[in-house]
PDB file of C-alpha atoms in Angstrom:
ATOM      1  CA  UNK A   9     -11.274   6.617  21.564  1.00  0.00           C
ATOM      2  CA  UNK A  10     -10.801   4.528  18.698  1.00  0.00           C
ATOM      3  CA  UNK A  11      -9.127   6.363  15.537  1.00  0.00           C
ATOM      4  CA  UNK A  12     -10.897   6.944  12.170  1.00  0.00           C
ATOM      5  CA  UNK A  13     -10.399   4.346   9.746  1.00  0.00           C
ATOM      6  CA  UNK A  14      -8.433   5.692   6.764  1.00  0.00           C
ATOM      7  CA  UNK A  15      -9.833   5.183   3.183  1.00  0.00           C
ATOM      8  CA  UNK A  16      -6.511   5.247   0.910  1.00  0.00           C
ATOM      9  CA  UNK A  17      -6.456   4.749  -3.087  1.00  0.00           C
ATOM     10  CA  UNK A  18      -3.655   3.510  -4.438  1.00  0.00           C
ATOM     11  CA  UNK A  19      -2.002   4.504  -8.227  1.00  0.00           C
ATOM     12  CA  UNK A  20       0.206   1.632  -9.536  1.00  0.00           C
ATOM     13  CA  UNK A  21       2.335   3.883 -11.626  1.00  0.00           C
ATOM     14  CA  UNK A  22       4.104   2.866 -14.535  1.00  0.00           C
ATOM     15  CA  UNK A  23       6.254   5.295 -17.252  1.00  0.00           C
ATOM     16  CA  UNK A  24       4.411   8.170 -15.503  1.00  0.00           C
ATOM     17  CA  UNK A  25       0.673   6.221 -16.220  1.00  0.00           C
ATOM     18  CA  UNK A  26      -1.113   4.579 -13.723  1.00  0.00           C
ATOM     19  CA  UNK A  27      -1.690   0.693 -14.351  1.00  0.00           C
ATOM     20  CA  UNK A  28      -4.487  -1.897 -13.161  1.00  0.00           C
ATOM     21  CA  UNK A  29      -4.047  -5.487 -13.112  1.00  0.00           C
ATOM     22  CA  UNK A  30      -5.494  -9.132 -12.005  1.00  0.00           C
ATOM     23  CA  UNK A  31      -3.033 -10.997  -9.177  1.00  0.00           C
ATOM     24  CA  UNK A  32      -0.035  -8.556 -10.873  1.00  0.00           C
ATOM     25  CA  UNK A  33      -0.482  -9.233 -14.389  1.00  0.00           C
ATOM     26  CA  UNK A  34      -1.921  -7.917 -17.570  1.00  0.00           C
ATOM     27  CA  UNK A  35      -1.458  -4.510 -16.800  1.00  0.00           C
ATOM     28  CA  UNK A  36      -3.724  -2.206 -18.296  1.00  0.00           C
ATOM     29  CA  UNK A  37      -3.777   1.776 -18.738  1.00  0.00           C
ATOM     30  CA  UNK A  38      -5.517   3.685 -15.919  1.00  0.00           C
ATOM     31  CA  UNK A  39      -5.074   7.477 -16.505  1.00  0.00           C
ATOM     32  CA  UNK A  40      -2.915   9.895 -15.362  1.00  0.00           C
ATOM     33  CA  UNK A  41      -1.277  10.324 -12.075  1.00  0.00           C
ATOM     34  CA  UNK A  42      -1.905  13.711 -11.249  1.00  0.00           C
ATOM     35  CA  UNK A  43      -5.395  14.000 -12.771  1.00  0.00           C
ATOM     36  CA  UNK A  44      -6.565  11.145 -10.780  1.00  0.00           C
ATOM     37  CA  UNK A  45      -4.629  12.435  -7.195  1.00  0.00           C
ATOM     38  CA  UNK A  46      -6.576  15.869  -7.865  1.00  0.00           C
ATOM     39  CA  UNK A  47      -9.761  13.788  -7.942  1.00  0.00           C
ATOM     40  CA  UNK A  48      -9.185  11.600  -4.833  1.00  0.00           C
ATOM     41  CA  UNK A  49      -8.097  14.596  -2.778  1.00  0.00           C
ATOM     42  CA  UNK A  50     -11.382  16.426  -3.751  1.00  0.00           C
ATOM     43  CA  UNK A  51     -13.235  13.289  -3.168  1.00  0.00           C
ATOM     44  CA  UNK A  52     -11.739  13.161   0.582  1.00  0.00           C
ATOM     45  CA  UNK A  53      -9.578  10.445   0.332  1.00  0.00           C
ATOM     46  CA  UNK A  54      -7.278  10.523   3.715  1.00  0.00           C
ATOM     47  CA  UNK A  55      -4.268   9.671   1.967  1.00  0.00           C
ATOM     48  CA  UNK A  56      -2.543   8.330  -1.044  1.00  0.00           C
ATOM     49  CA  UNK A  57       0.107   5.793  -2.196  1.00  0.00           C
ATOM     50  CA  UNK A  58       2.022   5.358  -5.302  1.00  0.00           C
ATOM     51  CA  UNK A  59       3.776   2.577  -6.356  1.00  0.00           C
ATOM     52  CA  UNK A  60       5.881   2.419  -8.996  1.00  0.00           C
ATOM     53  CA  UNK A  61       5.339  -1.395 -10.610  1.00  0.00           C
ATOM     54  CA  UNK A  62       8.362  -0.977 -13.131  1.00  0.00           C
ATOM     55  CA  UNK A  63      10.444   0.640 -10.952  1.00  0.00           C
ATOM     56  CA  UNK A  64      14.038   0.534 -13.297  1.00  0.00           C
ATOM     57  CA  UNK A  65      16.208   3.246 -13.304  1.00  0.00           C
ATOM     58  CA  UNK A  66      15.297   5.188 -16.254  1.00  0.00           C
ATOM     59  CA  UNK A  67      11.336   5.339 -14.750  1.00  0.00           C
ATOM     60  CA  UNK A  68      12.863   6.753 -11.522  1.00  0.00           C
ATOM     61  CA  UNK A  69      13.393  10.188 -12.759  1.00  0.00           C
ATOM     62  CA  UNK A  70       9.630  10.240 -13.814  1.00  0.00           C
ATOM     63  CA  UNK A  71       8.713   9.302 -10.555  1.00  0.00           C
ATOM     64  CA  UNK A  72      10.452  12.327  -8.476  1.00  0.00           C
ATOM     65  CA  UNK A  73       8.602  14.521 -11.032  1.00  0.00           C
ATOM     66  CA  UNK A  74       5.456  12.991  -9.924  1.00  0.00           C
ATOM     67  CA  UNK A  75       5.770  12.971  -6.411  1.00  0.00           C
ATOM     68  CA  UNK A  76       6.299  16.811  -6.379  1.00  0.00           C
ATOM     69  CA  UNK A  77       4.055  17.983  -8.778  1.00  0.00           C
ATOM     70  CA  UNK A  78       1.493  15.853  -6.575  1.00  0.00           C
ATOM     71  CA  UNK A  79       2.592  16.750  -3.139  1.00  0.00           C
ATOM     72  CA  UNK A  80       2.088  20.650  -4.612  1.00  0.00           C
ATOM     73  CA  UNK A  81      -1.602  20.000  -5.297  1.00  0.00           C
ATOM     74  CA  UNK A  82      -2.023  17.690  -2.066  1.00  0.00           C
ATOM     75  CA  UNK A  83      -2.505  18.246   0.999  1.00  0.00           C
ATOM     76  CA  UNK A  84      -2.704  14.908   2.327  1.00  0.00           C
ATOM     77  CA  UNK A  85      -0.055  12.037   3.094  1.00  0.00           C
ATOM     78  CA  UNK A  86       1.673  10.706   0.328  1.00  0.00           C
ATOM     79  CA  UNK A  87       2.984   7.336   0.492  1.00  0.00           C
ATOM     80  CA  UNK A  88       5.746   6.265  -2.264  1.00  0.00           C
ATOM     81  CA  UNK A  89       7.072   2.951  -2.912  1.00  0.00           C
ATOM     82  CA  UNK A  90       8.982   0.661  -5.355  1.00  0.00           C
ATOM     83  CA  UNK A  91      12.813   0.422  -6.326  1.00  0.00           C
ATOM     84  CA  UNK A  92      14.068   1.911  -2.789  1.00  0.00           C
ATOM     85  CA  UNK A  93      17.137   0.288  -2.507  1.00  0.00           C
ATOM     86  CA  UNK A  94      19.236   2.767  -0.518  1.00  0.00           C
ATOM     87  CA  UNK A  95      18.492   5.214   1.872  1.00  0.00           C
ATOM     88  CA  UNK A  96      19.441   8.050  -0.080  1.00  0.00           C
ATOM     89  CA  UNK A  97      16.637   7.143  -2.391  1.00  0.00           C
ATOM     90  CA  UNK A  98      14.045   7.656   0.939  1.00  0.00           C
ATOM     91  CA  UNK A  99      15.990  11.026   1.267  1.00  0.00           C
ATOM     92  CA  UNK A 100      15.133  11.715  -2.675  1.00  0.00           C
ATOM     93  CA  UNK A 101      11.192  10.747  -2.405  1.00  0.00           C
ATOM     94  CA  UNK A 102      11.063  13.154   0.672  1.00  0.00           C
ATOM     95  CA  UNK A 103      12.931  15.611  -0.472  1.00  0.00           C
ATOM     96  CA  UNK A 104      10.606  15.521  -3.296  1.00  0.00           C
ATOM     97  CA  UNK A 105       7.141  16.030  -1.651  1.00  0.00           C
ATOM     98  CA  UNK A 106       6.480  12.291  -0.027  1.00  0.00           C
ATOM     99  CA  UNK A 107       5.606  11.597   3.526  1.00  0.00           C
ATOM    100  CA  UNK A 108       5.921   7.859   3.747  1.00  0.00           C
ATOM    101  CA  UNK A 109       7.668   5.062   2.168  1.00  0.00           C
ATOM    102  CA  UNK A 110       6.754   1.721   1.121  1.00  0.00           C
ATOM    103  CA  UNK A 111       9.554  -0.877   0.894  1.00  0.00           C
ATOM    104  CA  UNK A 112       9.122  -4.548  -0.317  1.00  0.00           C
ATOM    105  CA  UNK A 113      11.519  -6.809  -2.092  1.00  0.00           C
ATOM    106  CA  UNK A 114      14.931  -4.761  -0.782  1.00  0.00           C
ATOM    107  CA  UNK A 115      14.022  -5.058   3.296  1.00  0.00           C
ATOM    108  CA  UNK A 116      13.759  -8.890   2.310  1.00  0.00           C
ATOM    109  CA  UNK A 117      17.376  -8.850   0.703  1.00  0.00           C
ATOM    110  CA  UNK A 118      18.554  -6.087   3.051  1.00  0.00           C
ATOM    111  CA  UNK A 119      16.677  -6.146   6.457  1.00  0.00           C
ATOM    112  CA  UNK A 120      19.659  -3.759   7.584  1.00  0.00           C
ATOM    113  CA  UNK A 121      17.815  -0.748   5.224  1.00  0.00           C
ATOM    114  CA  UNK A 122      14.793  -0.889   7.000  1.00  0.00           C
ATOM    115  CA  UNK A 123      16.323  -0.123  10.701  1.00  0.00           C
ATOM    116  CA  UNK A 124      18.714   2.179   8.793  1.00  0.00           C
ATOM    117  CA  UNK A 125      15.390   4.237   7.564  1.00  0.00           C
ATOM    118  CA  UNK A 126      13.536   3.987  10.119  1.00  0.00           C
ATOM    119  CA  UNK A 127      16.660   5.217  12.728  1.00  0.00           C
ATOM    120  CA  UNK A 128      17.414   8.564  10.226  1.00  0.00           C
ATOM    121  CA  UNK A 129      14.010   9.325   9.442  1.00  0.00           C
ATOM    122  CA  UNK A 130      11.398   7.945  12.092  1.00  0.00           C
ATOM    123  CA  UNK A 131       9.128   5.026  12.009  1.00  0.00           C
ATOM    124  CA  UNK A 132       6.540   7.086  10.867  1.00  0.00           C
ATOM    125  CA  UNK A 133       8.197   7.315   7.821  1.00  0.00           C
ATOM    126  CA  UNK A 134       8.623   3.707   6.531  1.00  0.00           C
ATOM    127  CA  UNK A 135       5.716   1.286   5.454  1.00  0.00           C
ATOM    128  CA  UNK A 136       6.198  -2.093   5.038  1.00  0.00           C
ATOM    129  CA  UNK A 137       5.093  -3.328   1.682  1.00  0.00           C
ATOM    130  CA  UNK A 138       4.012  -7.126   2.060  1.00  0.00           C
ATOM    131  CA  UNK A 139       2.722  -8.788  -0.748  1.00  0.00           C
ATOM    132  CA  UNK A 140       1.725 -12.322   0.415  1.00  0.00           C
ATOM    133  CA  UNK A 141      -0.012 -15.313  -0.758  1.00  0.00           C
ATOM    134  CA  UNK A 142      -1.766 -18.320   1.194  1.00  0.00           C
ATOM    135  CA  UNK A 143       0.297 -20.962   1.016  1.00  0.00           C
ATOM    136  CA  UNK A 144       1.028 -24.617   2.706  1.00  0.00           C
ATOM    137  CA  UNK A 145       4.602 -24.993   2.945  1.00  0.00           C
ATOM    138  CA  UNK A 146       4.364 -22.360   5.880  1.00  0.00           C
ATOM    139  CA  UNK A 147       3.345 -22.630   9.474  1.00  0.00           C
ATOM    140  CA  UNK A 148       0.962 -19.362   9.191  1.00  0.00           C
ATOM    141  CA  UNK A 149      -0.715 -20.476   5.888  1.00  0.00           C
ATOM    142  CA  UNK A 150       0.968 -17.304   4.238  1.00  0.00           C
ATOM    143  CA  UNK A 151       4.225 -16.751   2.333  1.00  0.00           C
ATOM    144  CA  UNK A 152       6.032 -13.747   1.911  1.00  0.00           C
ATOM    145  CA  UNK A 153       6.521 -12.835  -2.090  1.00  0.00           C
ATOM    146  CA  UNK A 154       8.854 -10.744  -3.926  1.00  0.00           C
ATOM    147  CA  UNK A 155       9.123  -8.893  -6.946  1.00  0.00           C
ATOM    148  CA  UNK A 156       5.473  -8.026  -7.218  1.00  0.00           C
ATOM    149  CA  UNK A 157       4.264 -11.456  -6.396  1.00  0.00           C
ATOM    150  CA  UNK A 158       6.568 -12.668  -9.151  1.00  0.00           C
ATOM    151  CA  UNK A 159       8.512 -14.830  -6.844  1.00  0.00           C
ATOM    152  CA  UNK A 160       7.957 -16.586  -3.906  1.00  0.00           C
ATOM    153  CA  UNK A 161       9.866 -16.602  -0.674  1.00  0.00           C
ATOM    154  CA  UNK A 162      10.654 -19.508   1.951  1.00  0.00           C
ATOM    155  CA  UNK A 163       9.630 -16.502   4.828  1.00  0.00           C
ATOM    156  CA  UNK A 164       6.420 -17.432   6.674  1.00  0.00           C
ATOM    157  CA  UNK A 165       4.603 -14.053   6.837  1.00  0.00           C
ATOM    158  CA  UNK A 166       4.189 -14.140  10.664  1.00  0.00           C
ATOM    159  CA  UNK A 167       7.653 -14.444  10.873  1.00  0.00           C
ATOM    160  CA  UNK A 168       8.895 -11.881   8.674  1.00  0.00           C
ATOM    161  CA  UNK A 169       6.045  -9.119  10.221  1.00  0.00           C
ATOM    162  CA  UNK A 170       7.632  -9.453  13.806  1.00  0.00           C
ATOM    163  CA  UNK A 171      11.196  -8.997  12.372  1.00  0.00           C
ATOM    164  CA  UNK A 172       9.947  -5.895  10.069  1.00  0.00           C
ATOM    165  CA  UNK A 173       8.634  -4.402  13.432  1.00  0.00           C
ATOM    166  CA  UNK A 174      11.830  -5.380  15.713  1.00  0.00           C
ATOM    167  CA  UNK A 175      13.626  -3.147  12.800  1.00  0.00           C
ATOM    168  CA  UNK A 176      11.312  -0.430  13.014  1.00  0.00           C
ATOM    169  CA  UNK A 177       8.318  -0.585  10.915  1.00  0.00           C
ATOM    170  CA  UNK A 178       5.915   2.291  10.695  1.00  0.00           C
ATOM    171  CA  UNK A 179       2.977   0.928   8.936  1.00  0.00           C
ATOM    172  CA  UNK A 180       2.134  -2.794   7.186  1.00  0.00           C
ATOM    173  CA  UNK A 181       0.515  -2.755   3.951  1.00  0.00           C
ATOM    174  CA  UNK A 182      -0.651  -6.173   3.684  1.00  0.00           C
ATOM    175  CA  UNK A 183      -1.708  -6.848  -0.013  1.00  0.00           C
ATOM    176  CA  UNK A 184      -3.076  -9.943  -0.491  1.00  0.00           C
ATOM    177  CA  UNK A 185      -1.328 -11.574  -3.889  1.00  0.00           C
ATOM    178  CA  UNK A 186      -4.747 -14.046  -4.270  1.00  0.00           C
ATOM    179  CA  UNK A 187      -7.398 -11.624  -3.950  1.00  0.00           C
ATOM    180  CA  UNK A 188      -5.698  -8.270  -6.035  1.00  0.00           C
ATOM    181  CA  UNK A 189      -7.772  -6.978  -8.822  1.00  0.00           C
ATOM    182  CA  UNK A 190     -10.308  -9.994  -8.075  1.00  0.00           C
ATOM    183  CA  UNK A 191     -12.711  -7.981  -6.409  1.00  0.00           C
ATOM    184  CA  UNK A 192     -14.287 -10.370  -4.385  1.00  0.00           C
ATOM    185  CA  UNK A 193     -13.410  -8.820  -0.967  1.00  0.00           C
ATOM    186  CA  UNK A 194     -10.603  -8.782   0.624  1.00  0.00           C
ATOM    187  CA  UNK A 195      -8.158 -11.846   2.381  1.00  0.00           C
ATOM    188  CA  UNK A 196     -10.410 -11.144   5.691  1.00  0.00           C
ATOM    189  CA  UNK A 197      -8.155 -14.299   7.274  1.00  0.00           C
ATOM    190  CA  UNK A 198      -4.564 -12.860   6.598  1.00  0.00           C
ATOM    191  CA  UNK A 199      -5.740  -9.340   8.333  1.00  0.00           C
ATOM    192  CA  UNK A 200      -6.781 -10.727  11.321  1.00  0.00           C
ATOM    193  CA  UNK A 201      -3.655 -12.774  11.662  1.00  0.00           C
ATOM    194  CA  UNK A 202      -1.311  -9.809  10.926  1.00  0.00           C
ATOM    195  CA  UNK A 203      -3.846  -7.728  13.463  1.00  0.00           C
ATOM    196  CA  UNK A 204      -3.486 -10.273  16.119  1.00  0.00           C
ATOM    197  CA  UNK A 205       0.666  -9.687  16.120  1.00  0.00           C
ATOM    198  CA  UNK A 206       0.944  -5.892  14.956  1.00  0.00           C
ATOM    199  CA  UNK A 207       1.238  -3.105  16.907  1.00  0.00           C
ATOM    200  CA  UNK A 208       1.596  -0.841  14.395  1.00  0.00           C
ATOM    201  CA  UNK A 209      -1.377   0.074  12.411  1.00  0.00           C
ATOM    202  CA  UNK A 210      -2.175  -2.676   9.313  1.00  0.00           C
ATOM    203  CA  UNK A 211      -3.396  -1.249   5.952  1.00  0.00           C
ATOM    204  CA  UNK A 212      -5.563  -3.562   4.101  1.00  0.00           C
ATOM    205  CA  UNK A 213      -4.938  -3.805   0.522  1.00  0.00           C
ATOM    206  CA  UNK A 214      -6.058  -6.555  -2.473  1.00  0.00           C
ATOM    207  CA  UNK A 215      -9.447  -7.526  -3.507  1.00  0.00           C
ATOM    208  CA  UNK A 216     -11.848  -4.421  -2.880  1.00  0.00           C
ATOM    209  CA  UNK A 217     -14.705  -4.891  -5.158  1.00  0.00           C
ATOM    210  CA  UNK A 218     -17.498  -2.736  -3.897  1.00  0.00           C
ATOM    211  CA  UNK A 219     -18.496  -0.626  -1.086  1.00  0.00           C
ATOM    212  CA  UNK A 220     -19.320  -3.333   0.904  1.00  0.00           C
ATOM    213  CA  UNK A 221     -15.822  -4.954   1.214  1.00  0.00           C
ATOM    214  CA  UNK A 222     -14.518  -1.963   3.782  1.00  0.00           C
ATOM    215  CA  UNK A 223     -16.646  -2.987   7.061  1.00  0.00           C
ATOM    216  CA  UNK A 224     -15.393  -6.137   6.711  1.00  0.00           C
ATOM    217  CA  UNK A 225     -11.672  -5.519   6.400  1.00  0.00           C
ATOM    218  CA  UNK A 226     -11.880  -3.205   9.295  1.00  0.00           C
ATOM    219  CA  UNK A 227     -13.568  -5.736  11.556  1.00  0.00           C
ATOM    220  CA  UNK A 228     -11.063  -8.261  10.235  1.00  0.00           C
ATOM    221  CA  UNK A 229      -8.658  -4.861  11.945  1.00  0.00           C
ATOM    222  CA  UNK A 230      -7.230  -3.107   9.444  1.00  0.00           C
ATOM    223  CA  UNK A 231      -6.748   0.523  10.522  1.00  0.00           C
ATOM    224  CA  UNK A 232      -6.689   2.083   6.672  1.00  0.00           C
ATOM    225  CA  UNK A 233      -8.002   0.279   3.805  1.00  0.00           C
ATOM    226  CA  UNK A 234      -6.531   0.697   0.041  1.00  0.00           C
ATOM    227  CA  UNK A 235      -7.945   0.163  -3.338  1.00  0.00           C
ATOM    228  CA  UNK A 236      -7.158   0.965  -6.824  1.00  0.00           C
ATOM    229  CA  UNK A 237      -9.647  -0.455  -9.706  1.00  0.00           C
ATOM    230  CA  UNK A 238     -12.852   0.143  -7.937  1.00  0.00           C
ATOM    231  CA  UNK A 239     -11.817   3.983  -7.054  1.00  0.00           C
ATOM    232  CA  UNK A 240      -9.868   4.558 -11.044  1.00  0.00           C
ATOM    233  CA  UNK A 241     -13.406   3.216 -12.832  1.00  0.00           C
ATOM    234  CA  UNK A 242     -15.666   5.449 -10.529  1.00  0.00           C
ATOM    235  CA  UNK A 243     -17.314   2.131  -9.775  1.00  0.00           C
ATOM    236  CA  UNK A 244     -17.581   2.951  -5.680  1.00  0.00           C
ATOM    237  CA  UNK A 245     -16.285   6.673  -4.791  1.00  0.00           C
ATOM    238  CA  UNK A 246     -14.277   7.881  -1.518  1.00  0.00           C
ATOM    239  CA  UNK A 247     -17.711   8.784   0.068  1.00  0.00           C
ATOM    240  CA  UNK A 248     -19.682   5.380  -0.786  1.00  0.00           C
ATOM    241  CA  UNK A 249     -16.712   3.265   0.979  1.00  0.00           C
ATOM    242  CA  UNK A 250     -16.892   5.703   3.798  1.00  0.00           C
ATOM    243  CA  UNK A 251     -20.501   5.184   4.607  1.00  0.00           C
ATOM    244  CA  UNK A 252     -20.043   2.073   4.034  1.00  0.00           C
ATOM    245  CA  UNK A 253     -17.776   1.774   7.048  1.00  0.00           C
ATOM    246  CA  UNK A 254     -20.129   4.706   9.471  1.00  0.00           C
ATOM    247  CA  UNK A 255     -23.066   2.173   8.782  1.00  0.00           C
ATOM    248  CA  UNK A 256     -21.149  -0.822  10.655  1.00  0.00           C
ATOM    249  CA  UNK A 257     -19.606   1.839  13.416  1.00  0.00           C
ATOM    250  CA  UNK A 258     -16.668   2.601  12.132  1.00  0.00           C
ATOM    251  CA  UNK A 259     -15.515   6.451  12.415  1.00  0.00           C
ATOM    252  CA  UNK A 260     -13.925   8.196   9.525  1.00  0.00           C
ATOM    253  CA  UNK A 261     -12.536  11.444   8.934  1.00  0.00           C
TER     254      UNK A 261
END
C-alpha cells in the first residue's frame, strides 16, 4: 500500500514574523506565525515546519514561545529548525511542543550531533535540512550549501545524503537553492537522484508555484511536498495541491 503523500507549508520565521524570499534573499513580511498555523491546520495541511532564517540568540527565546503556543492550537506534526547547535537545544524545541527537527549548517560542522540526536531521541525525530544547488565542480551535479544558501560547500550532495543516513537521519528536506521562491516548479532532477539513494522518506521543498507543481515532485518521489509563498498569498490552498496530486494517483490524507 503506498502511503499518502504529505502536503506541508512551511513559515520562514524571523523576530517572531514569518518571511518570504527569492533564492534566500530580499526577505519580505509574511504575517504572523500563529495566525497563519491556525489557517493551515483548518485548511488540512498534514504537517508543518518552521524555520527560523535569523536564528541568533536573542530570536531564540521568541522561537520557544512560538513553538508552544502553536503546538497548543495544533494537532499535527510540527517540524522546527534553524540554530540547533547542541542537543540540549532538540531537548528545548521538544520540550516546547515540536515533534521533529530540522538541522542544516551544524550536522555539516558537527556530523557527531546528528547520531548524537538521533541515538537520544529516535530517528523519527531529526530531519535533515539540505539546501543544495546544481553545480559542476561535483560528481552528482549538486553541492551541498550552508548558511541558508549563503555559502557553498566542497560536499557533493550524494555524498553527504548517505553519510546523514549512516548517522541516523529521519527525514531529508531537500530544498532546492535555484528554484526557491521562483515558482517555476520544483528541481524535479535533484529529487529523483536523492529518491534513487534514500531510504528514508524525501520532502520536496523550493520552487512550488501552482497547483500543478505537486504531481510532478511526487513522481520525481518525494514522499511530502513543502511550500511557503504560494500557501502565505492564498494563491493555491491545502485542498487545490491535494487534488492536484488525487488527479495523477497519488493518495492523500
Amino acid at each position: 500500500m503506498s502511503l499518502a503523500i504529505r502536503v506541508i507549508p512551511c513559515l520562514d520565521v524571523a523576530e517572531g514574523r514569518v518571511v518570504k524570499g527569492v533564492n534566500f534573499l530580499n526577505l519580505k513580511d509574511a504575517g504572523d506565525p500563529i495566525e497563519l498555523a491556525s489557517r493551515y491546520y483548518r485548511d488540512g495541511a498534514d504537517e508543518l515546519t518552521f524555520l527560523d532564517v535569523k536564528a541568533t540568540v536573542d530570536n531564540r527565546s521568541t522561537m520557544y514561545d512560538l513553538v508552544t503556543a502553536c503546538a497548543e492550537q495544533l494537532f499535527i506534526p510540527l517540524t522546527v529548525g534553524g540554530g540547533i547547535r547542541a542537543v540540549d537545544d532538540v531537548a528545548r524545541l521538544l520540550g516546547a511542543g515540536a515533534d521533529k527537527v530540522s538541522v542544516g549548517s551544524a550536522g555539516i560542522s558537527n556530523p557527531n550531533l546528528l547520531s548524537e540526536i538521533a541515538n537520544r531521541f529516535g530517528n523519527q525525530v531529526l530531519v535533515i535540512s539540505l539546501d543544495l544547488k546544481r553545480s559542476a565542480k561535483t560528481d552528482s551535479g549538486f553541492v551541498v550549501t550552508t548558511h541558508g544558501g549563503r555559502e557553498e560547500t566542497n560536499l557533493d550532495a550524494i555524498t553527504w545524503v548517505k553519510q546523514t543516513i549512516e548517522l541516523g537521519a529521519g527525514e531529508l528536506l531537500v530544498n532546492s537553492i535555484d528554484a526557491d521562491g521562483t515558482r517555476e516548479g520544483f528541481d524535479l532532477e535533484m529529487l529523483a537522484a536523492m529518491r534513487e539513494i534514500s531510504p528514508v522518506p524525501v520532502i520536496a521543498s523550493g520552487g512550488a508555484g501552482s497547483a500543478a507543481d505537486f504531481a510532478p515532485a511526487a513522481k520525481a518521489g518525494a514522499n511530502a511536498i513543502l511550500a511557503a509563498s504560494i500557501f502565505h498569498e492564498g494563491s493555491v490552498s491545502i485542498a487545490q495541491a491535494k487534488q492536484n496530486l488525487r488527479e495523477h494517483g497519488f493518495e492523500t490524507r
